[in-house]
C-alpha cells in the first residue's frame, strides 16, 4: 500500500525512506558500456537495481528479454516509450544473454 | 517523471526520526565469515543483519548461507530477506495501526501494537518460512525470477495473536470467502501493482495462522516485516505479508496481479492437498503449502573426507505441516538408502534436524543424498517437476565428496 493511500485511509505514520543510487552510493550500477545502456539506466533503475539484469544473463535469450521488458511495461507499469523498447532489448541481448 | 527515490520524504509530521536507515550493505571482511565457509558469492549485510548472500540490491533479496541451518532455529540476523517492491517504509511502532475491515465484516476497527499485544491471547510456534522460489536457480531449463539457491528459507519461533481472534472481533459475515492482506510497502511508480495477497477463509481461521510481532523472542527485523507480519505456517512465504497494515474479509476472490497472475502453479502437477478453490483457474491455481524438502547443512560440494574415518552428515527437513516421518540418506548416489536419526520434534511446522554417520571405505568420489518423507507419505522427487515460474523445487540434493 502506498503511503499516499495510507494517509487517506488510516492514521498510520511512517517515515518512508526512498532509496536512491545517488544518495547511498552503494547500489551496484555497473552495466556494460554500449548502445542502449543509457536507455536502460533511464527506464529500469527507477524501480530496481541493475543486478536484476546480470542475475539473468547466463540463460536469457532475446525472446526472453523481450518478454521481460514487455511485462515491465504492461504489468509493472514502467513508463517506457515504445521506441525505447527495441533499444533496451537489443542492449540486453548483446550484453546480458546467451545469444 | 520525477525520480521519487532521490528524496528522503517526510510524509507526516510528528514522528521521531532515528536517522535514515539507507540500504547500504557493507562488504564483509573474510574474518567475519563463518569458519570453513567456502562461499564463492560475495556476502553483504543489510542494516541490522549479518552476512547474507546478495541476490539483488533493490528491492532487497538476500539469502541465508547454508551453514547457518546447522542450527535448527535461524537467527534473525541471518534470516533471508525477500521484497517485491522498492519502497519499504521504516515504520514506527507507536504509530503503527492495523485496519481490520472489508465487505464481509460487520464491525471494522483499528488496532495499535499495544492493543494487539494486550487484548488478544499470545501464541508461540515454530514455523518454516520458505519462499515459493526457493532453489529456483537449479531449475532446468532456467526460468526468470530471483535466482535463489538453497537459502530462501528459514525457521523461527514466532509470537503473535491468532488471526481468527482478530477477525472474530470484527464480526465475520457468513459470505466471507477470502481474507486479503496488505503491507506498507509500495512500488516506485504508482502503476506498479501493490503487493496484496489473500488466503481462503479456512486457512485464515486456522488456529496456527498468526499476526506476529516477535521472532525468536525479539522484535521482527525491519527487513523481515517490523513491526508486524502475517505468519502462515505450512504455506509458501508469499502469504506471510510483511509490515502488515490492513486486513479485509471479502465475499469475492482477490483479483490483483500477485494473486491472479503471480505465484500460480500448473493445476494437478504437484502433490498438494491444501485447496484454495476461489483462486483456481482452468490451467493453474494459486500456490499453497510447502512440499516436503530437506537440506544437507554441514558438507559442501567437493569436500574431502578421509578414508576410514567416520563422517557425520547433518541436515534439516521440513514440509507443509504434516510433520517429518523419516529422512533417508544415501552415500552412493541413490542406490542404497539408510534411515537417518531424527532429532527431537520442534512442532510439525518446524525444521526437523537429522544426522547420519558413515565411514568411507573406498577412495574416489561419493555422492551423498538426503530424502525426506512427510506424515502423509509424500517424498522428494529425483526429477524436477518443471513449471515456468520455478516454484516447488524439492528435488533430492546430491553433494559429491572426495574420499582420500
Short mmCIF file of C-alpha atoms in Angstrom, two decimals:
data_model
loop_
_atom_site.label_atom_id
_atom_site.label_comp_id
_atom_site.label_asym_id
_atom_site.label_seq_id
_atom_site.Cartn_x
_atom_site.Cartn_y
_atom_site.Cartn_z
CA UNK A 1 0.00 0.00 0.00
CA UNK A 2 1.42 3.37 -0.83
CA UNK A 3 1.93 5.93 1.88
CA UNK A 4 -0.28 8.26 -0.08
CA UNK A 5 -3.15 5.79 0.10
CA UNK A 6 -2.45 5.03 3.73
CA UNK A 7 -2.67 8.65 4.69
CA UNK A 8 -6.01 8.93 3.06
CA UNK A 9 -7.47 5.90 4.78
CA UNK A 10 -5.68 5.42 8.05
CA UNK A 11 -3.78 7.07 10.81
CA UNK A 12 -0.55 5.30 10.09
CA UNK A 13 2.52 7.44 10.38
CA UNK A 14 5.56 6.30 8.53
CA UNK A 15 8.93 7.52 7.60
CA UNK A 16 9.39 6.47 4.05
CA UNK A 17 13.00 6.10 3.12
CA UNK A 18 13.15 6.19 -0.63
CA UNK A 19 16.43 4.67 -1.59
CA UNK A 20 18.50 6.37 -4.17
CA UNK A 21 21.57 5.33 -6.02
CA UNK A 22 22.88 8.81 -5.69
CA UNK A 23 22.01 9.13 -2.03
CA UNK A 24 23.54 5.95 -0.69
CA UNK A 25 26.34 5.36 -3.16
CA UNK A 26 26.38 1.61 -2.51
CA UNK A 27 23.93 0.40 -5.07
CA UNK A 28 25.57 -1.54 -7.86
CA UNK A 29 25.15 0.33 -11.12
CA UNK A 30 27.77 -1.33 -13.23
CA UNK A 31 26.31 -2.02 -16.62
CA UNK A 32 28.36 -2.88 -19.67
CA UNK A 33 29.06 0.15 -21.83
CA UNK A 34 27.34 0.10 -25.20
CA UNK A 35 24.49 1.41 -27.31
CA UNK A 36 21.29 1.39 -25.32
CA UNK A 37 22.90 1.49 -21.87
CA UNK A 38 21.52 4.98 -21.25
CA UNK A 39 18.01 3.82 -22.11
CA UNK A 40 18.32 1.00 -19.58
CA UNK A 41 19.60 3.36 -16.91
CA UNK A 42 16.83 5.85 -17.67
CA UNK A 43 13.98 3.35 -17.76
CA UNK A 44 14.81 0.42 -15.49
CA UNK A 45 16.69 1.78 -12.49
CA UNK A 46 13.65 3.71 -11.33
CA UNK A 47 12.19 0.52 -9.87
CA UNK A 48 15.08 -1.88 -9.35
CA UNK A 49 18.85 -2.18 -9.18
CA UNK A 50 20.73 -3.36 -12.26
CA UNK A 51 21.87 -6.58 -10.60
CA UNK A 52 18.49 -7.99 -11.63
CA UNK A 53 19.83 -7.84 -15.19
CA UNK A 54 23.15 -9.57 -14.53
CA UNK A 55 21.36 -12.23 -12.48
CA UNK A 56 19.57 -13.41 -15.63
CA UNK A 57 22.43 -13.14 -18.11
CA UNK A 58 23.53 -16.78 -18.04
CA UNK A 59 20.34 -18.13 -19.59
CA UNK A 60 18.25 -15.36 -21.18
CA UNK A 61 17.77 -15.08 -24.93
CA UNK A 62 16.44 -12.20 -26.99
CA UNK A 63 12.87 -13.50 -26.80
CA UNK A 64 13.13 -13.80 -23.01
CA UNK A 65 14.33 -10.23 -22.66
CA UNK A 66 11.61 -9.02 -24.98
CA UNK A 67 9.03 -10.80 -22.83
CA UNK A 68 10.54 -9.37 -19.67
CA UNK A 69 10.58 -5.78 -20.95
CA UNK A 70 7.00 -6.18 -22.19
CA UNK A 71 5.98 -7.42 -18.75
CA UNK A 72 7.66 -4.44 -17.10
CA UNK A 73 5.59 -2.13 -19.31
CA UNK A 74 2.24 -3.92 -19.37
CA UNK A 75 2.18 -5.39 -15.86
CA UNK A 76 4.54 -3.33 -13.73
CA UNK A 77 3.57 -0.03 -15.33
CA UNK A 78 7.06 1.04 -16.39
CA UNK A 79 6.71 4.26 -18.40
CA UNK A 80 8.96 3.14 -21.25
CA UNK A 81 8.43 4.77 -24.64
CA UNK A 82 7.59 2.29 -27.41
CA UNK A 83 10.67 3.49 -29.31
CA UNK A 84 12.93 2.63 -26.39
CA UNK A 85 11.79 -0.98 -26.10
CA UNK A 86 13.78 -2.38 -29.06
CA UNK A 87 16.83 -0.34 -27.99
CA UNK A 88 16.66 -1.85 -24.49
CA UNK A 89 16.05 -5.37 -25.78
CA UNK A 90 18.98 -5.06 -28.22
CA UNK A 91 21.28 -3.88 -25.45
CA UNK A 92 20.23 -6.63 -23.03
CA UNK A 93 20.57 -9.28 -25.74
CA UNK A 94 24.01 -8.10 -26.73
CA UNK A 95 25.48 -7.77 -23.24
CA UNK A 96 23.36 -9.96 -20.95
CA UNK A 97 22.19 -13.00 -22.84
CA UNK A 98 23.36 -16.31 -24.27
CA UNK A 99 22.54 -15.22 -27.82
CA UNK B 1 8.69 11.55 -14.47
CA UNK B 2 10.46 12.87 -11.37
CA UNK B 3 12.81 10.49 -9.68
CA UNK B 4 10.98 9.98 -6.40
CA UNK B 5 13.76 7.90 -4.98
CA UNK B 6 16.14 10.79 -4.72
CA UNK B 7 14.23 12.32 -1.84
CA UNK B 8 14.08 11.35 1.74
CA UNK B 9 10.44 12.08 2.19
CA UNK B 10 8.98 13.03 5.49
CA UNK B 11 5.37 12.39 4.78
CA UNK B 12 3.76 13.04 8.08
CA UNK B 13 4.95 15.36 10.76
CA UNK B 14 5.15 14.43 14.41
CA UNK B 15 7.49 11.47 14.34
CA UNK B 16 10.83 10.95 15.93
CA UNK B 17 13.42 10.15 13.38
CA UNK B 18 16.20 7.85 14.39
CA UNK B 19 18.27 8.55 11.35
CA UNK B 20 17.69 7.41 7.81
CA UNK B 21 18.38 3.74 7.52
CA UNK B 22 19.61 3.64 3.99
CA UNK B 23 20.11 0.44 2.17
CA UNK B 24 23.86 0.37 2.34
CA UNK B 25 25.30 -3.11 2.52
CA UNK B 26 28.83 -3.21 3.75
CA UNK B 27 31.26 -5.71 2.29
CA UNK B 28 32.31 -8.14 4.96
CA UNK B 29 35.87 -8.94 5.80
CA UNK B 30 36.97 -12.51 5.38
CA UNK B 31 37.35 -12.80 9.14
CA UNK B 32 33.62 -12.26 9.57
CA UNK B 33 32.73 -15.31 7.53
CA UNK B 34 31.96 -18.47 9.45
CA UNK B 35 34.93 -20.79 9.65
CA UNK B 36 35.03 -23.38 6.92
CA UNK B 37 32.78 -21.38 4.64
CA UNK B 38 34.00 -21.61 1.09
CA UNK B 39 31.22 -19.50 -0.34
CA UNK B 40 32.22 -18.03 -3.64
CA UNK B 41 29.46 -15.45 -3.55
CA UNK B 42 30.24 -12.10 -2.02
CA UNK B 43 28.38 -11.65 1.21
CA UNK B 44 26.94 -8.41 2.33
CA UNK B 45 24.93 -7.18 5.23
CA UNK B 46 21.83 -5.06 5.28
CA UNK B 47 21.35 -2.75 8.25
CA UNK B 48 20.71 -4.87 11.31
CA UNK B 49 21.53 -8.10 9.51
CA UNK B 50 24.53 -10.41 9.49
CA UNK B 51 26.26 -11.69 6.36
CA UNK B 52 23.84 -12.89 3.69
CA UNK B 53 24.21 -13.79 0.03
CA UNK B 54 23.02 -10.89 -2.07
CA UNK B 55 20.83 -11.80 -5.00
CA UNK B 56 19.51 -8.30 -5.67
CA UNK B 57 20.09 -4.97 -4.02
CA UNK B 58 16.84 -3.06 -4.63
CA UNK B 59 14.27 -4.39 -3.91
CA UNK B 60 16.46 -6.28 -1.44
CA UNK B 61 16.64 -10.04 -1.91
CA UNK B 62 19.28 -11.70 0.25
CA UNK B 63 19.56 -15.38 1.08
CA UNK B 64 20.86 -17.32 4.04
CA UNK B 65 24.14 -19.21 3.64
CA UNK B 66 23.53 -22.94 4.11
CA UNK B 67 25.87 -23.37 7.11
CA UNK B 68 23.50 -21.17 9.15
CA UNK B 69 21.00 -24.06 9.05
CA UNK B 70 23.31 -26.15 11.24
CA UNK B 71 21.18 -24.63 13.99
CA UNK B 72 17.54 -25.65 13.81
CA UNK B 73 16.47 -22.08 14.62
CA UNK B 74 17.57 -19.49 12.07
CA UNK B 75 18.84 -16.34 13.84
CA UNK B 76 17.02 -13.11 12.99
CA UNK B 77 20.24 -11.54 11.75
CA UNK B 78 20.74 -14.35 9.25
CA UNK B 79 17.11 -14.83 8.14
CA UNK B 80 16.57 -14.42 4.41
CA UNK B 81 15.12 -11.19 3.01
CA UNK B 82 12.65 -11.01 0.15
CA UNK B 83 10.80 -7.93 -1.18
CA UNK B 84 8.99 -7.29 -4.44
CA UNK B 85 8.64 -3.53 -4.32
CA UNK B 86 11.36 -0.96 -3.86
CA UNK B 87 9.71 1.34 -1.34
CA UNK B 88 9.89 -0.18 2.10
CA UNK B 89 8.95 2.48 4.62
CA UNK B 90 10.55 2.42 8.04
CA UNK B 91 7.57 2.01 10.34
CA UNK B 92 7.40 3.49 13.81
CA UNK B 93 5.88 1.00 16.27
CA UNK B 94 3.98 3.62 18.28
CA UNK B 95 2.27 4.91 15.17
CA UNK B 96 1.56 1.59 13.52
CA UNK B 97 -2.11 0.73 13.13
CA UNK B 98 -3.77 -2.37 11.74
CA UNK B 99 -7.03 -1.76 9.91
CA UNK B 100 -9.43 -4.67 10.02
CA UNK B 101 -12.41 -4.42 7.71
CA UNK B 102 -13.75 -5.46 4.33
CA UNK B 103 -17.18 -6.13 2.85
CA UNK B 104 -17.59 -9.33 4.88
CA UNK B 105 -17.02 -7.67 8.24
CA UNK B 106 -19.75 -6.24 10.48
CA UNK B 107 -17.58 -4.01 12.70
CA UNK B 108 -14.44 -2.63 11.06
CA UNK B 109 -11.87 -1.41 13.57
CA UNK B 110 -8.25 -0.36 14.05
CA UNK B 111 -5.66 -1.72 16.42
CA UNK B 112 -2.46 -0.27 17.83
CA UNK B 113 0.50 -2.52 18.58
CA UNK B 114 -0.16 -2.28 22.31
CA UNK B 115 -3.78 -3.27 21.80
CA UNK B 116 -2.76 -6.19 19.63
CA UNK B 117 -0.39 -7.43 22.35
CA UNK B 118 -2.72 -6.79 25.30
CA UNK B 119 -6.19 -7.55 24.04
CA UNK B 120 -5.59 -10.88 22.33
CA UNK B 121 -4.14 -14.12 23.66
CA UNK B 122 -0.47 -14.56 22.73
CA UNK B 123 0.53 -17.69 20.83
CA UNK B 124 4.01 -19.00 20.04
CA UNK B 125 5.01 -21.59 17.48
CA UNK B 126 7.97 -22.72 15.43
CA UNK B 127 7.46 -22.48 11.71
CA UNK B 128 9.44 -22.53 8.49
CA UNK B 129 9.07 -19.57 6.15
CA UNK B 130 10.08 -20.64 2.66
CA UNK B 131 9.96 -18.56 -0.47
CA UNK B 132 7.97 -20.24 -3.24
CA UNK B 133 11.03 -19.77 -5.46
CA UNK B 134 13.49 -21.41 -3.06
CA UNK B 135 16.16 -23.19 -5.20
CA UNK B 136 14.92 -21.58 -8.43
CA UNK B 137 18.48 -21.29 -9.75
CA UNK B 138 18.60 -25.08 -10.08
CA UNK B 139 15.67 -25.18 -12.48
CA UNK B 140 16.45 -26.84 -15.82
CA UNK B 141 15.72 -25.09 -18.09
CA UNK B 142 16.40 -21.88 -16.15
CA UNK B 143 13.48 -19.56 -15.55
CA UNK B 144 13.41 -15.82 -14.83
CA UNK B 145 12.96 -14.60 -11.27
CA UNK B 146 15.22 -14.11 -8.28
CA UNK B 147 17.85 -16.84 -8.71
CA UNK B 148 17.59 -18.28 -5.22
CA UNK B 149 19.89 -21.09 -4.13
CA UNK B 150 19.31 -23.20 -1.04
CA UNK B 151 18.84 -20.28 1.34
CA UNK B 152 15.41 -18.75 0.63
CA UNK B 153 14.10 -20.48 3.72
CA UNK B 154 14.34 -20.09 7.48
CA UNK B 155 12.90 -21.44 10.68
CA UNK B 156 11.92 -19.25 13.62
CA UNK B 157 9.83 -19.17 16.76
CA UNK B 158 7.03 -16.72 16.01
CA UNK B 159 4.95 -14.98 18.64
CA UNK B 160 1.74 -13.18 17.92
CA UNK B 161 -2.01 -13.45 18.10
CA UNK B 162 -4.36 -15.68 16.19
CA UNK B 163 -5.75 -14.06 13.06
CA UNK B 164 -9.07 -15.77 13.80
CA UNK B 165 -9.35 -13.95 17.15
CA UNK B 166 -8.86 -10.57 15.45
CA UNK B 167 -11.37 -11.46 12.73
CA UNK B 168 -13.88 -12.59 15.37
CA UNK B 169 -13.79 -9.15 16.96
CA UNK B 170 -14.62 -7.62 13.58
CA UNK B 171 -17.67 -9.87 13.24
CA UNK B 172 -17.24 -12.02 10.15
CA UNK B 173 -20.29 -12.21 7.92
CA UNK B 174 -21.40 -15.60 6.54
CA UNK B 175 -20.46 -14.56 3.00
CA UNK B 176 -16.73 -14.23 3.77
CA UNK B 177 -14.76 -16.11 1.12
CA UNK B 178 -11.19 -14.78 1.30
CA UNK B 179 -9.18 -12.66 3.71
CA UNK B 180 -6.98 -10.07 1.99
CA UNK B 181 -3.69 -8.70 3.37
CA UNK B 182 -1.77 -5.56 2.55
CA UNK B 183 1.61 -4.40 3.77
CA UNK B 184 3.09 -0.90 3.89
CA UNK B 185 5.50 -1.49 1.00
CA UNK B 186 4.74 0.00 -2.39
CA UNK B 187 6.16 0.36 -5.86
CA UNK B 188 8.40 3.11 -7.15
CA UNK B 189 5.73 4.13 -9.62
CA UNK B 190 2.00 4.38 -9.00
CA UNK B 191 1.06 1.93 -11.74
CA UNK B 192 3.02 -0.97 -10.23
CA UNK B 193 0.56 -3.46 -8.73
CA UNK B 194 0.63 -3.22 -4.96
CA UNK B 195 1.69 -6.41 -3.20
CA UNK B 196 -1.68 -7.65 -1.98
CA UNK B 197 -2.28 -11.29 -1.05
CA UNK B 198 -5.27 -13.29 0.10
CA UNK B 199 -5.98 -16.54 1.92
CA UNK B 200 -9.00 -18.80 1.72
CA UNK B 201 -11.21 -18.33 4.78
CA UNK B 202 -10.41 -21.80 6.15
CA UNK B 203 -6.66 -21.08 6.23
CA UNK B 204 -7.18 -17.60 7.67
CA UNK B 205 -9.21 -19.15 10.51
CA UNK B 206 -6.65 -21.89 11.19
CA UNK B 207 -5.52 -21.67 14.81
CA UNK B 208 -1.88 -21.57 13.67
CA UNK B 209 -2.24 -18.57 11.36
CA UNK B 210 -0.82 -15.64 13.35
CA UNK B 211 -0.43 -11.90 13.27
CA UNK B 212 3.13 -11.98 14.60
CA UNK B 213 5.07 -9.25 16.40
CA UNK B 214 8.04 -11.31 17.58
CA UNK B 215 10.57 -13.61 16.03
CA UNK B 216 12.90 -15.69 18.17
CA UNK B 217 12.00 -13.62 21.23
CA UNK B 218 12.78 -10.25 19.65
CA UNK B 219 11.01 -7.63 17.57
CA UNK B 220 10.91 -8.54 13.90
CA UNK B 221 13.86 -7.08 11.99
CA UNK B 222 12.86 -4.24 9.67
CA UNK B 223 13.78 -6.38 6.66
CA UNK B 224 11.56 -9.21 7.89
CA UNK B 225 8.48 -7.05 8.34
CA UNK B 226 8.73 -4.93 11.52
CA UNK B 227 6.56 -4.32 13.46
CA UNK B 228 4.04 -6.97 12.46
CA UNK B 229 3.75 -9.65 9.82
CA UNK B 230 1.44 -12.47 8.97
CA UNK B 231 2.65 -16.00 9.75
CA UNK B 232 1.00 -18.75 7.73
CA UNK B 233 2.58 -22.00 8.91
CA UNK B 234 2.88 -24.65 6.24
CA UNK B 235 2.22 -22.26 3.35
CA UNK B 236 4.64 -20.51 0.98
CA UNK B 237 6.27 -17.31 2.19
CA UNK B 238 4.38 -15.20 -0.34
CA UNK B 239 1.38 -15.25 2.02
CA UNK B 240 3.40 -14.11 5.04
CA UNK B 241 2.67 -10.41 4.47
CA UNK B 242 5.36 -8.18 5.97
CA UNK B 243 4.69 -4.76 7.52
CA UNK B 244 1.04 -5.79 7.74
CA UNK B 245 -1.26 -2.75 7.92
CA UNK B 246 -4.61 -3.84 6.51
CA UNK B 247 -6.78 -6.95 6.63
CA UNK B 248 -10.02 -7.24 4.70
CA UNK B 249 -12.50 -10.10 4.77
CA UNK B 250 -14.17 -10.25 1.38
CA UNK B 251 -17.05 -12.14 -0.27
CA UNK B 252 -15.19 -12.44 -3.59
CA UNK B 253 -11.77 -13.59 -4.82
CA UNK B 254 -8.87 -11.11 -4.77
CA UNK B 255 -8.03 -10.43 -8.42
CA UNK B 256 -4.83 -8.38 -8.22
CA UNK B 257 -1.68 -9.33 -10.12
CA UNK B 258 0.00 -11.01 -7.14
CA UNK B 259 -2.88 -13.47 -6.80
CA UNK B 260 -4.27 -13.71 -10.31
CA UNK B 261 -1.04 -13.98 -12.29
CA UNK B 262 1.92 -14.40 -9.97
CA UNK B 263 2.51 -17.28 -7.57
CA UNK B 264 0.49 -19.73 -9.59
CA UNK B 265 1.33 -23.34 -10.36
CA UNK B 266 0.08 -25.63 -13.12
CA UNK B 267 -3.02 -27.41 -11.86
CA UNK B 268 -2.68 -31.08 -10.98
CA UNK B 269 1.11 -31.29 -11.31
CA UNK B 270 2.15 -31.22 -7.68
CA UNK B 271 1.22 -33.43 -4.72
CA UNK B 272 -0.57 -30.66 -2.83
CA UNK B 273 -3.66 -31.34 -0.74
CA UNK B 274 -4.48 -27.87 0.65
CA UNK B 275 -7.12 -26.29 -1.53
CA UNK B 276 -7.58 -22.65 -2.49
CA UNK B 277 -10.69 -23.15 -4.60
CA UNK B 278 -11.65 -19.49 -5.04
CA UNK B 279 -8.30 -18.91 -6.81
CA UNK B 280 -8.43 -21.96 -9.06
CA UNK B 281 -8.20 -21.28 -12.78
CA UNK B 282 -8.59 -23.66 -15.69
CA UNK B 283 -4.91 -24.41 -16.17
CA UNK B 284 -3.34 -23.11 -13.00
CA UNK B 285 -4.02 -22.38 -9.37
CA UNK B 286 -2.58 -20.36 -6.50
CA UNK B 287 0.38 -21.95 -4.75
CA UNK B 288 -0.48 -23.31 -1.31
CA UNK B 289 1.51 -25.48 1.07
CA UNK B 290 5.23 -26.15 1.19
CA UNK B 291 6.24 -29.53 -0.22
CA UNK B 292 8.45 -31.88 1.77
CA UNK B 293 12.09 -30.88 1.46
CA UNK B 294 15.50 -31.38 3.05
CA UNK B 295 18.97 -29.94 3.07
CA UNK B 296 22.41 -31.28 3.98
CA UNK B 297 23.86 -28.49 6.09
CA UNK B 298 27.38 -29.46 7.14
CA UNK B 299 29.00 -30.81 3.98
CA UNK B 300 29.94 -28.83 0.90
CA UNK B 301 30.32 -29.84 -2.72
CA UNK B 302 33.84 -31.14 -3.29
CA UNK B 303 34.66 -31.56 0.39
CA UNK B 304 37.45 -34.02 1.25
CA UNK B 305 36.69 -36.92 3.59
CA UNK B 306 39.49 -39.08 4.97
CA UNK B 307 39.28 -42.80 4.17
CA UNK B 308 38.20 -44.95 7.11
CA UNK B 309 37.23 -42.03 9.34
CA UNK B 310 33.54 -41.63 10.35
CA UNK B 311 31.66 -38.75 8.70
CA UNK B 312 28.53 -37.37 10.30
CA UNK B 313 26.10 -35.99 7.70
CA UNK B 314 23.77 -33.42 9.25
CA UNK B 315 20.78 -31.62 7.92
CA UNK B 316 17.24 -30.38 8.29
CA UNK B 317 13.94 -31.50 6.79
CA UNK B 318 10.60 -29.74 6.67
CA UNK B 319 7.20 -29.84 4.99
CA UNK B 320 3.81 -28.17 4.88
CA UNK B 321 2.74 -29.18 8.37
CA UNK B 322 2.21 -32.93 8.21
CA UNK B 323 5.44 -33.43 10.11
CA UNK B 324 8.55 -35.29 9.00
CA UNK B 325 8.04 -39.04 9.14
CA UNK B 326 11.53 -40.06 8.08
CA UNK B 327 14.75 -38.95 6.42
CA UNK B 328 16.84 -41.39 4.45
CA UNK B 329 20.44 -40.86 3.43
CA UNK B 330 22.36 -42.40 0.54
CA UNK B 331 26.16 -42.28 0.32
CA UNK B 332 26.36 -43.97 -3.09
CA UNK B 333 24.39 -41.61 -5.31
CA UNK B 334 20.98 -43.05 -4.54
CA UNK B 335 21.48 -46.80 -4.96
CA UNK B 336 21.13 -47.73 -1.28
CA UNK B 337 19.31 -45.77 1.42
CA UNK B 338 19.61 -45.82 5.20
CA UNK B 339 17.44 -44.19 7.85
CA UNK B 340 18.87 -41.05 9.39
CA UNK B 341 18.35 -40.36 13.08
CA UNK B 342 15.76 -37.65 13.67
CA UNK B 343 16.37 -35.09 16.40
CA UNK B 344 13.57 -34.24 18.87
CA UNK B 345 10.39 -32.78 17.46
CA UNK B 346 10.01 -28.97 17.47
CA UNK B 347 6.46 -28.87 16.14
CA UNK B 348 5.07 -30.00 12.81
CA UNK B 349 5.77 -26.71 11.02
CA UNK B 350 9.42 -26.52 12.12
CA UNK B 351 12.70 -27.67 10.65
CA UNK B 352 13.43 -31.19 11.88
CA UNK B 353 17.13 -31.80 12.39
CA UNK B 354 18.61 -35.17 11.45
CA UNK B 355 22.00 -36.84 11.21
CA UNK B 356 23.57 -39.96 9.76
CA UNK B 357 27.09 -41.30 10.25
CA UNK B 358 29.00 -43.39 7.73
CA UNK B 359 32.62 -44.42 7.26
CA UNK B 360 34.01 -44.07 3.72
CA UNK B 361 35.57 -47.41 2.74
CA UNK B 362 36.92 -46.64 -0.72
CA UNK B 363 38.73 -43.73 -2.30
CA UNK B 364 37.29 -41.52 -5.03
CA UNK B 365 34.11 -39.55 -5.48
CA UNK B 366 31.00 -40.35 -3.45
CA UNK B 367 27.60 -38.70 -3.87
CA UNK B 368 25.67 -38.01 -0.67
CA UNK B 369 21.90 -37.58 -0.81
CA UNK B 370 19.10 -36.97 1.66
CA UNK B 371 15.42 -37.67 1.07
CA UNK B 372 12.66 -36.72 3.49
CA UNK B 373 9.15 -38.17 3.72
CA UNK B 374 6.28 -36.27 5.34
CA UNK B 375 3.47 -37.51 7.54
CA UNK B 376 1.16 -38.21 4.61
CA UNK B 377 3.79 -40.32 2.85
CA UNK B 378 4.80 -37.70 0.30
CA UNK B 379 8.51 -37.78 -0.52
CA UNK B 380 11.05 -35.77 -2.51
CA UNK B 381 11.35 -36.43 -6.25
CA UNK B 382 14.57 -37.14 -8.16
CA UNK B 383 13.39 -35.12 -11.14
CA UNK B 384 12.20 -31.52 -11.11
CA UNK B 385 8.54 -31.03 -11.85
CA UNK B 386 9.15 -28.15 -14.23
CA UNK B 387 6.96 -25.08 -14.02
CA UNK B 388 7.53 -21.73 -15.71
CA UNK B 389 7.86 -19.73 -12.51
CA UNK B 390 10.38 -22.08 -10.91
CA UNK B 391 8.38 -22.91 -7.80
CA UNK B 392 8.33 -26.05 -5.70
CA UNK B 393 11.88 -27.24 -6.24
CA UNK B 394 12.17 -30.05 -3.71
CA UNK B 395 14.34 -32.33 -5.82
CA UNK B 396 16.66 -34.62 -3.87
CA UNK B 397 20.00 -32.87 -3.46
CA UNK B 398 23.27 -34.57 -4.35
CA UNK B 399 26.61 -33.49 -2.86
CA UNK B 400 29.82 -35.01 -4.20
CA UNK B 401 32.63 -35.58 -1.72
CA UNK B 402 36.18 -36.73 -2.41
CA UNK B 403 37.43 -39.64 -0.29
CA UNK B 404 41.21 -39.83 0.01
#
